Coordinates of C-alpha atoms in Angstrom, one line a residue:
X2 CA 0.4 -0.1 -0.2
X3 CA 3.0 2.4 0.7
X4 CA 4.2 1.7 -2.4
X5 CA 1.2 2.1 -4.3
X6 CA 0.9 5.4 -2.5
X7 CA 4.3 6.7 -3.3
X8 CA 3.7 6.0 -6.8
X9 CA 0.6 8.3 -6.8
X10 CA 2.1 10.9 -5.1
X11 CA 5.2 10.5 -8.1
X12 CA 2.6 11.1 -10.6
X13 CA 0.4 13.8 -8.9
X14 CA 4.0 15.9 -8.8
X15 CA 4.7 15.0 -12.0
X16 CA 1.7 16.4 -13.4
X17 CA 2.2 19.3 -10.9
X18 CA 5.7 20.0 -12.0
X19 CA 4.0 19.9 -15.8
X20 CA 1.5 22.1 -15.2
X21 CA 4.2 24.5 -13.9
X22 CA 6.0 24.2 -17.1
X23 CA 3.5 24.4 -19.5
X24 CA 2.7 27.7 -17.7
X25 CA 5.9 29.0 -18.1
X26 CA 5.8 27.8 -21.6
X27 CA 2.7 29.9 -22.0
X28 CA 4.2 33.2 -20.2
X29 CA 7.0 33.4 -23.1
X30 CA 4.5 32.9 -25.8
X31 CA 2.6 35.8 -24.7
X32 CA 5.6 37.5 -24.5
X33 CA 6.6 36.9 -27.3
X34 CA 5.7 39.0 -30.6
X35 CA 6.7 36.7 -33.2
X36 CA 4.1 34.3 -34.5
X37 CA 6.9 31.6 -35.5
X38 CA 8.0 31.5 -32.0
X39 CA 4.8 31.0 -30.7
X40 CA 4.1 28.4 -32.9
X41 CA 6.9 26.8 -32.0
X42 CA 6.8 27.0 -28.6
X43 CA 3.2 25.3 -28.7
X44 CA 4.6 22.1 -31.3
X45 CA 7.3 22.0 -28.1
X46 CA 4.5 21.7 -25.7
X47 CA 2.6 19.2 -27.9
X48 CA 6.2 17.3 -27.9
X49 CA 6.5 17.3 -24.2
X50 CA 3.0 16.1 -23.4
X51 CA 3.7 13.3 -25.6
X52 CA 7.0 12.5 -24.0
X53 CA 5.7 12.8 -20.2
X54 CA 2.1 11.2 -20.5
X55 CA 2.2 8.9 -23.5
X56 CA 2.0 5.3 -22.4
X57 CA 1.7 3.7 -26.1
X58 CA -2.0 3.8 -26.2
X59 CA -3.5 6.1 -28.6
X60 CA -6.6 6.2 -26.8
X61 CA -5.4 8.4 -24.0
X62 CA -7.6 11.9 -24.7
X63 CA -4.0 13.7 -24.5
X64 CA -2.3 12.0 -27.1
X65 CA -3.9 12.0 -30.5
X66 CA -6.5 14.9 -29.8
X67 CA -3.8 17.0 -28.6
X68 CA -1.5 16.5 -31.7
X69 CA -4.6 17.3 -34.0
X70 CA -5.5 20.6 -32.2
X71 CA -2.0 22.0 -32.5
X72 CA -2.4 21.6 -36.2
X73 CA -6.2 23.2 -36.3
X74 CA -4.4 26.0 -33.8
X75 CA -1.6 26.6 -35.6
X76 CA -2.0 25.6 -39.9
X77 CA -3.5 29.5 -40.9
X78 CA -1.3 31.9 -39.1
X79 CA 1.6 29.6 -40.4
X80 CA 0.1 29.6 -43.5
X81 CA -0.2 33.5 -43.7
X82 CA 3.1 34.6 -42.0
X83 CA 4.5 31.9 -44.8
X84 CA 3.0 33.1 -47.6
X85 CA 0.9 36.3 -46.9
X86 CA -2.3 34.9 -48.4
X87 CA -5.2 35.5 -46.6
X88 CA -9.1 36.4 -47.2
X89 CA -9.2 39.3 -44.6
X90 CA -6.5 41.7 -43.2
X91 CA -3.4 40.4 -42.3
X92 CA -2.8 41.6 -38.1
X93 CA 0.3 39.5 -36.9
X94 CA -0.5 40.6 -33.3
X95 CA -3.9 39.1 -33.8
X96 CA -2.5 36.1 -35.4
X97 CA 0.1 35.6 -33.0
X98 CA -3.1 35.8 -29.7
X99 CA -4.7 33.4 -31.9
X100 CA -2.0 30.9 -31.9
X101 CA -1.4 31.9 -27.9
X102 CA -5.5 31.6 -27.3
X103 CA -5.2 28.2 -28.4
X104 CA -2.4 27.6 -26.4
X105 CA -4.6 28.2 -23.3
X106 CA -7.4 26.1 -24.8
X107 CA -4.7 23.2 -24.9
X108 CA -3.6 23.8 -21.4
X109 CA -6.7 23.5 -19.9
X110 CA -7.7 20.5 -21.8
X111 CA -4.5 18.5 -20.5
X112 CA -4.5 20.2 -17.2
X113 CA -8.1 18.9 -16.4
X114 CA -7.4 15.3 -18.0
X115 CA -4.6 15.2 -15.6
X116 CA -6.8 15.9 -12.7
X117 CA -9.2 13.6 -13.5
X118 CA -7.7 10.5 -15.9
X119 CA -7.4 7.5 -14.1
X120 CA -4.0 6.1 -15.2
X121 CA -4.3 2.5 -14.2
X122 CA -6.7 2.7 -17.4
X123 CA -4.0 4.7 -19.4
X124 CA -1.8 2.0 -18.9
X125 CA -4.3 -1.2 -19.7
X126 CA -4.7 -2.9 -22.8
X127 CA -7.4 -4.1 -24.1
X128 CA -6.6 -7.9 -24.2
X129 CA -9.8 -8.4 -21.8
X130 CA -12.1 -7.7 -24.7
X131 CA -11.0 -10.2 -27.3
X132 CA -13.7 -12.9 -28.2
X133 CA -14.3 -14.2 -31.2
X134 CA -13.1 -13.7 -35.0
X135 CA -16.6 -13.3 -36.5
X136 CA -19.6 -10.8 -36.3
X137 CA -22.0 -11.5 -33.8
X138 CA -25.4 -12.8 -35.4
X139 CA -27.3 -9.6 -34.8
X140 CA -24.2 -7.4 -35.8
X141 CA -24.4 -9.3 -38.8
X142 CA -28.1 -8.6 -39.3
X143 CA -27.9 -5.2 -38.9
X144 CA -24.6 -4.7 -41.1
X145 CA -26.1 -5.8 -43.8
X146 CA -29.6 -4.6 -43.5
X147 CA -27.9 -1.5 -43.5
X148 CA -25.5 -2.2 -46.3
X149 CA -28.5 -2.6 -48.7
X150 CA -29.1 0.7 -47.8
X151 CA -26.1 2.4 -48.4
X152 CA -25.7 0.1 -52.3
X153 CA -29.3 1.9 -52.9
X154 CA -28.3 4.9 -52.4
X155 CA -25.3 4.6 -54.0
X156 CA -26.9 3.2 -57.2
X157 CA -29.5 6.7 -56.9
X158 CA -26.1 8.8 -56.8
X159 CA -24.2 6.7 -59.5
X160 CA -27.2 6.9 -61.9
X161 CA -28.8 10.8 -61.1
X162 CA -26.6 12.8 -63.5
X163 CA -25.5 14.8 -60.9
X164 CA -21.6 16.0 -61.2
X165 CA -20.0 17.1 -58.0
X166 CA -20.9 16.5 -54.0
X167 CA -22.5 20.1 -54.0
X168 CA -24.9 19.2 -56.5
X169 CA -26.0 16.0 -55.6
X170 CA -26.9 16.9 -51.7
X171 CA -28.4 19.9 -52.7
X172 CA -31.0 18.0 -55.3
X173 CA -31.3 14.6 -53.7
X174 CA -30.5 14.7 -50.2
X175 CA -29.9 10.9 -50.3
X176 CA -26.2 10.8 -49.2
X177 CA -26.3 13.0 -45.7
X178 CA -29.5 11.7 -44.6
X179 CA -29.8 8.0 -45.5
X180 CA -26.7 6.6 -47.2
X181 CA -24.7 8.1 -44.7
X182 CA -26.1 7.7 -41.8
X183 CA -26.4 3.9 -42.7
X184 CA -22.8 3.9 -43.2
X185 CA -22.3 4.8 -39.7
X186 CA -24.4 2.3 -38.2
X187 CA -22.1 0.2 -40.6
X188 CA -19.1 1.7 -39.1
X189 CA -20.1 1.2 -35.2
X190 CA -20.4 -2.6 -36.2
X191 CA -16.8 -2.7 -38.0
X192 CA -15.5 -1.0 -34.4
X193 CA -17.7 -3.8 -32.5
X194 CA -15.7 -6.4 -35.0
X195 CA -12.5 -5.4 -34.9
X196 CA -11.9 -4.5 -30.9
X197 CA -13.0 -8.5 -30.5
X198 CA -11.0 -10.0 -32.8
X199 CA -7.7 -11.9 -31.9
X200 CA -6.2 -11.6 -35.0
X201 CA -4.5 -8.4 -36.4
X202 CA -6.5 -6.4 -38.2
X203 CA -4.7 -5.8 -41.3
X204 CA -4.8 -9.9 -41.8
X205 CA -8.9 -9.4 -41.6
X206 CA -10.2 -9.9 -44.9
X207 CA -13.5 -8.8 -43.6
X208 CA -12.5 -5.5 -42.1
X209 CA -10.0 -4.6 -45.2
X210 CA -13.0 -5.5 -47.2
X211 CA -15.2 -2.9 -45.8
X212 CA -12.6 -0.2 -45.8
X213 CA -12.3 -0.9 -49.7
X214 CA -15.9 -0.6 -50.1
X215 CA -15.8 2.9 -48.2
X216 CA -13.0 3.8 -50.5
X217 CA -15.4 3.4 -53.1
X218 CA -18.2 4.9 -51.0
X219 CA -15.5 7.9 -51.4
X220 CA -15.2 7.7 -55.1
X221 CA -18.7 7.9 -55.6
X222 CA -20.3 10.3 -53.0
X223 CA -17.2 12.7 -51.8
X224 CA -17.5 11.6 -48.7
X225 CA -14.4 11.1 -47.1
X226 CA -15.8 10.9 -43.2
X227 CA -16.5 7.3 -43.6
X228 CA -13.0 6.5 -44.8
X229 CA -11.0 8.6 -41.9
X230 CA -13.3 7.0 -39.3
X231 CA -12.2 3.5 -39.5
X232 CA -8.6 4.3 -40.4
X233 CA -8.7 5.9 -37.1
X234 CA -10.8 3.2 -35.2
X235 CA -8.5 0.4 -36.3
X236 CA -5.2 2.6 -35.2
X237 CA -6.9 3.3 -32.2
X238 CA -7.7 -0.3 -31.6
X239 CA -4.7 -1.6 -32.6
X240 CA -2.5 0.2 -30.7
X241 CA -4.4 0.1 -27.2
X242 CA -4.1 -4.3 -28.1
X243 CA -0.6 -3.7 -28.1
X244 CA 0.4 -0.6 -26.3
X245 CA 3.4 0.2 -28.4
X246 CA 2.1 3.5 -30.0
X247 CA 5.4 5.3 -29.2
X248 CA 6.0 9.1 -29.6
X249 CA 7.5 9.1 -32.7
X250 CA 4.7 7.2 -34.3
X251 CA 2.2 10.2 -32.9
X252 CA 4.3 11.9 -35.1
X253 CA 4.5 10.7 -37.8
X254 CA 0.1 9.9 -37.6
X255 CA 0.0 13.5 -36.9
X256 CA 1.7 15.1 -39.6
X257 CA 0.8 12.5 -42.3
X258 CA -2.4 13.8 -41.7
X259 CA -1.6 17.2 -42.9
X260 CA -0.3 15.8 -46.2
X261 CA -3.4 12.9 -46.5
X262 CA -6.1 15.4 -45.9
X263 CA -5.4 17.8 -48.3
X264 CA -4.3 15.6 -50.9
X265 CA -7.5 13.5 -50.4
X266 CA -9.7 16.1 -52.2
X267 CA -8.6 14.6 -55.3
X268 CA -10.5 11.8 -54.8
X269 CA -13.7 13.4 -53.5
X270 CA -17.2 11.8 -56.2
X271 CA -14.3 11.4 -58.8
X272 CA -16.9 9.1 -60.1
X273 CA -19.0 12.1 -60.3
X274 CA -16.8 14.6 -61.9
X275 CA -15.3 11.7 -64.0
X276 CA -11.6 13.1 -63.7
X277 CA -8.7 12.9 -60.8
X278 CA -6.5 16.3 -60.4
X279 CA -3.9 14.4 -57.9
X280 CA -2.6 18.3 -56.9
X281 CA 1.4 18.7 -56.2
X282 CA 2.8 18.1 -52.7
X283 CA 3.8 21.6 -51.7
X284 CA 3.5 24.3 -49.2
X285 CA 0.4 25.8 -51.3
X286 CA -1.6 22.5 -51.2
X287 CA -0.8 21.3 -47.6
X288 CA -1.6 25.0 -46.1
X289 CA -4.7 25.3 -48.0
X290 CA -7.1 22.6 -46.3
X291 CA -9.5 22.1 -43.5
X292 CA -7.1 22.4 -40.6
X293 CA -6.5 26.3 -41.6
X294 CA -10.6 26.6 -40.6
X295 CA -10.6 26.8 -37.0
X296 CA -7.7 29.0 -35.8
X297 CA -8.8 31.0 -38.9
X298 CA -12.3 31.7 -37.7
X299 CA -10.6 32.4 -34.2
X300 CA -8.5 35.3 -36.1
X301 CA -12.0 36.4 -38.1
X302 CA -13.6 37.0 -34.4
X303 CA -10.9 39.2 -33.4
X304 CA -10.7 41.0 -36.3
X305 CA -14.0 41.8 -36.8
X306 CA -15.2 41.8 -32.9
X307 CA -17.4 40.2 -31.2
X308 CA -19.6 40.7 -28.0
X309 CA -18.8 38.0 -25.5
X310 CA -22.2 36.4 -24.5
X311 CA -23.1 32.8 -22.6
X312 CA -26.2 32.5 -24.2
X313 CA -24.0 30.8 -27.2
X314 CA -23.9 28.0 -24.3
X315 CA -27.2 27.5 -24.1
X316 CA -28.1 27.8 -27.9
X317 CA -26.0 24.7 -28.2
X318 CA -26.9 22.8 -25.9
X319 CA -31.0 22.9 -27.1
X320 CA -29.6 22.2 -30.4
X321 CA -28.0 19.2 -29.4
X322 CA -30.6 17.7 -27.1
X323 CA -34.0 18.8 -27.9
X324 CA -35.2 17.6 -31.6
X325 CA -35.4 20.1 -34.3
X326 CA -39.5 19.7 -34.3
X327 CA -39.7 20.9 -30.7
X328 CA -37.9 24.1 -31.5
X329 CA -38.7 25.0 -35.2
X330 CA -40.9 27.8 -34.5
X331 CA -38.2 29.5 -32.2
X332 CA -34.8 31.4 -33.2
X333 CA -32.8 29.2 -31.7
X334 CA -29.5 28.5 -33.9
X335 CA -26.2 26.5 -32.9
X336 CA -23.3 28.4 -32.9
X337 CA -21.9 27.2 -36.2
X338 CA -25.4 28.3 -38.2
X339 CA -25.1 31.7 -35.8
X340 CA -21.4 32.0 -37.5
X341 CA -22.2 31.2 -41.0
X342 CA -25.6 32.8 -41.2
X343 CA -25.3 36.0 -39.2
X344 CA -21.8 37.2 -38.7
X345 CA -20.1 35.9 -41.8
X346 CA -23.0 38.0 -43.4
X347 CA -22.6 41.0 -41.5
X348 CA -18.5 41.0 -42.3
X349 CA -19.2 40.3 -46.1
X350 CA -16.9 37.1 -45.7
X351 CA -18.3 34.8 -48.8
X352 CA -17.5 31.2 -49.3
X353 CA -19.8 27.7 -49.4
X354 CA -17.7 25.6 -47.8
X355 CA -14.4 24.9 -45.7
X356 CA -15.4 27.4 -43.4
X357 CA -16.4 25.2 -40.2
X358 CA -16.1 27.5 -37.0
X359 CA -14.0 26.0 -33.7
X360 CA -14.1 24.8 -29.7
X361 CA -11.3 27.8 -29.6
X362 CA -13.7 30.3 -31.3
X363 CA -16.7 29.4 -29.9
X364 CA -14.9 29.7 -26.4
X365 CA -13.8 33.2 -27.4
X366 CA -17.2 34.3 -28.5
X367 CA -18.9 33.2 -24.7
X368 CA -16.1 34.9 -22.7
X369 CA -12.8 35.6 -24.5
X370 CA -9.5 33.7 -22.5
X371 CA -12.3 32.9 -19.7
X372 CA -14.7 31.5 -22.1
X373 CA -11.9 29.4 -23.7
X374 CA -10.9 27.9 -20.5
X375 CA -14.5 26.9 -19.9
X376 CA -15.2 25.6 -22.9
X377 CA -12.2 23.5 -23.7
X378 CA -12.6 22.1 -19.2
X379 CA -16.0 21.2 -20.2
X380 CA -14.9 19.4 -23.3
X381 CA -12.1 17.6 -21.7
X382 CA -14.2 16.5 -18.4
X383 CA -16.7 14.6 -20.9
X384 CA -13.8 12.7 -22.7
X385 CA -11.8 12.1 -19.3
X386 CA -15.6 10.6 -17.6
X387 CA -15.5 8.7 -20.7
X388 CA -12.0 7.4 -20.8
X389 CA -12.1 6.4 -17.4
X390 CA -15.3 4.1 -17.9
X391 CA -14.0 2.6 -21.7
X392 CA -13.4 -0.8 -20.9
X393 CA -16.9 -1.8 -18.9
X394 CA -18.2 -3.7 -21.9
X395 CA -17.1 -3.4 -25.7
X396 CA -19.9 -1.3 -25.9
X397 CA -18.3 1.3 -23.6
X398 CA -14.9 1.1 -25.6
X399 CA -16.7 1.2 -29.1
X400 CA -18.6 4.8 -27.6
X401 CA -15.2 6.4 -26.4
X402 CA -13.2 5.8 -29.3
X403 CA -16.1 6.9 -31.8
X404 CA -16.5 10.1 -29.2
X405 CA -12.7 10.4 -29.4
X406 CA -12.7 10.7 -33.3
X407 CA -15.7 13.0 -33.1
X408 CA -13.9 15.2 -30.8
X409 CA -11.1 15.3 -32.8
X410 CA -13.5 16.3 -36.1
X411 CA -14.9 19.0 -34.0
X412 CA -12.3 21.1 -33.1
X413 CA -13.4 22.8 -36.0
X414 CA -17.0 23.1 -35.4
X415 CA -18.9 23.9 -31.9
X416 CA -20.4 22.2 -28.6
X417 CA -23.9 21.8 -30.4
X418 CA -22.6 19.7 -33.0
X419 CA -19.9 17.8 -30.5
X420 CA -22.8 16.7 -28.2
X421 CA -25.6 16.1 -30.9
X422 CA -22.8 13.5 -32.9
X423 CA -21.9 11.6 -29.7
X424 CA -25.5 11.7 -27.8
X425 CA -27.9 11.8 -30.4
X426 CA -25.7 9.8 -33.3
X427 CA -23.3 7.4 -31.7
X428 CA -25.1 6.7 -28.2
X429 CA -28.6 6.1 -30.3
X430 CA -26.5 3.5 -32.7
X431 CA -24.8 2.2 -29.7
X432 CA -28.2 1.3 -27.9
X433 CA -29.4 -0.1 -31.2
X434 CA -26.5 -2.8 -31.5
X435 CA -26.5 -3.4 -27.9
X436 CA -30.2 -4.0 -27.5
X437 CA -30.5 -5.8 -30.7
X438 CA -27.5 -8.4 -29.4
X439 CA -29.3 -9.0 -25.8
X440 CA -32.5 -9.7 -27.5
X441 CA -30.7 -12.5 -30.0
X442 CA -28.4 -13.4 -26.9
X443 CA -31.8 -14.3 -24.7
X444 CA -33.3 -16.1 -28.1
X445 CA -36.3 -13.9 -28.0
X446 CA -37.0 -14.5 -31.2
X447 CA -36.2 -18.2 -31.4
X448 CA -39.0 -18.1 -28.5
X449 CA -41.4 -16.8 -30.3
X450 CA -41.0 -18.3 -33.6
X451 CA -41.4 -21.9 -31.5
X452 CA -44.5 -20.8 -29.9
X453 CA -46.2 -20.0 -33.2
X454 CA -45.4 -23.5 -34.3

């Protein structure tokens, strides 16, 4: 017991010292007047997080999330100072501020994780969840039913005559409303499978076949989200099983994503467009992608100014949890919708895609630096809560890794988007899979059919 207490005190001391170290880096970054210096200090902080807390398990919220957060927080300022390209007026002081505000968010996120995370869970493999190398009967039924829906949707897409993803979505709405959501449920089934199987994921023919199908889905519809989700789920489960996600692997994944994401634009809906236009790999290509959106939107809010208001938290909770049918008569919009429909219109910011919003931007909107600390503290608390409980069952594990992936995606969105995707979509899908599985497990259908005979 004394040995365990010493270990606990040592762990707490490490976290306390790291917090002091983080504050010193933050002070240096704020004092610096150079955008390059602030980005470099932020990068040093990210490396420090990896070297201090990475135990080889990528599902730890302090690892992949902070890496992607760094990309989203620095791409736009780095692009502007490197190329001078900007849709709005360039103010280097505000650019530097945008990096530092995001840095505050990162420190808040990691600090809250350190306060509440269960380090035993952070050092544990998921071997106890391995069961069998095949889908459960219930999951197979769900999979093939939804697969049929997706195939019908793809057929209508290919024969629709549309020549772009935007045209397809605007005219038919099939992909976002039917085939897309069916594909997300298929992803839940894939996650349950690869969590259970004993064999290596890259040797599982079923998983590889489904991944190939989602590549075809990307070529036909332009939806990259499904391919990236399957890839990240596979990586998270793979390294959670072997615990070998060392820091250099994390760096390769993060900066590999910075190249793969802009390059993947060329493959969007190539069956509709009818051609493949591979961009050249250079600074202009790499620095002009969705990673610039979150930091650009924070910069825009500073440049044109905002009235800080906690009301945006309330509207996001309402939009996340209350069905639209009950609030259609009220003027309640999410922060993301407000930014696109009100703020951008007021300031003449044109463009129909690639803007998104951003968690740090929303935190700044609701209360400046205190708002950023409040929002990122809440964000981190939710992830840590479910991280600590991820090994309760295979369903809790899959729910958590899907939540983590959504949290990474929503760095460039808002709180309503995150809460809605996690609890209304992912949560519902997990519940459906669990209920159907339990019904088959208890032989309810078999008993019912026998009684009829």
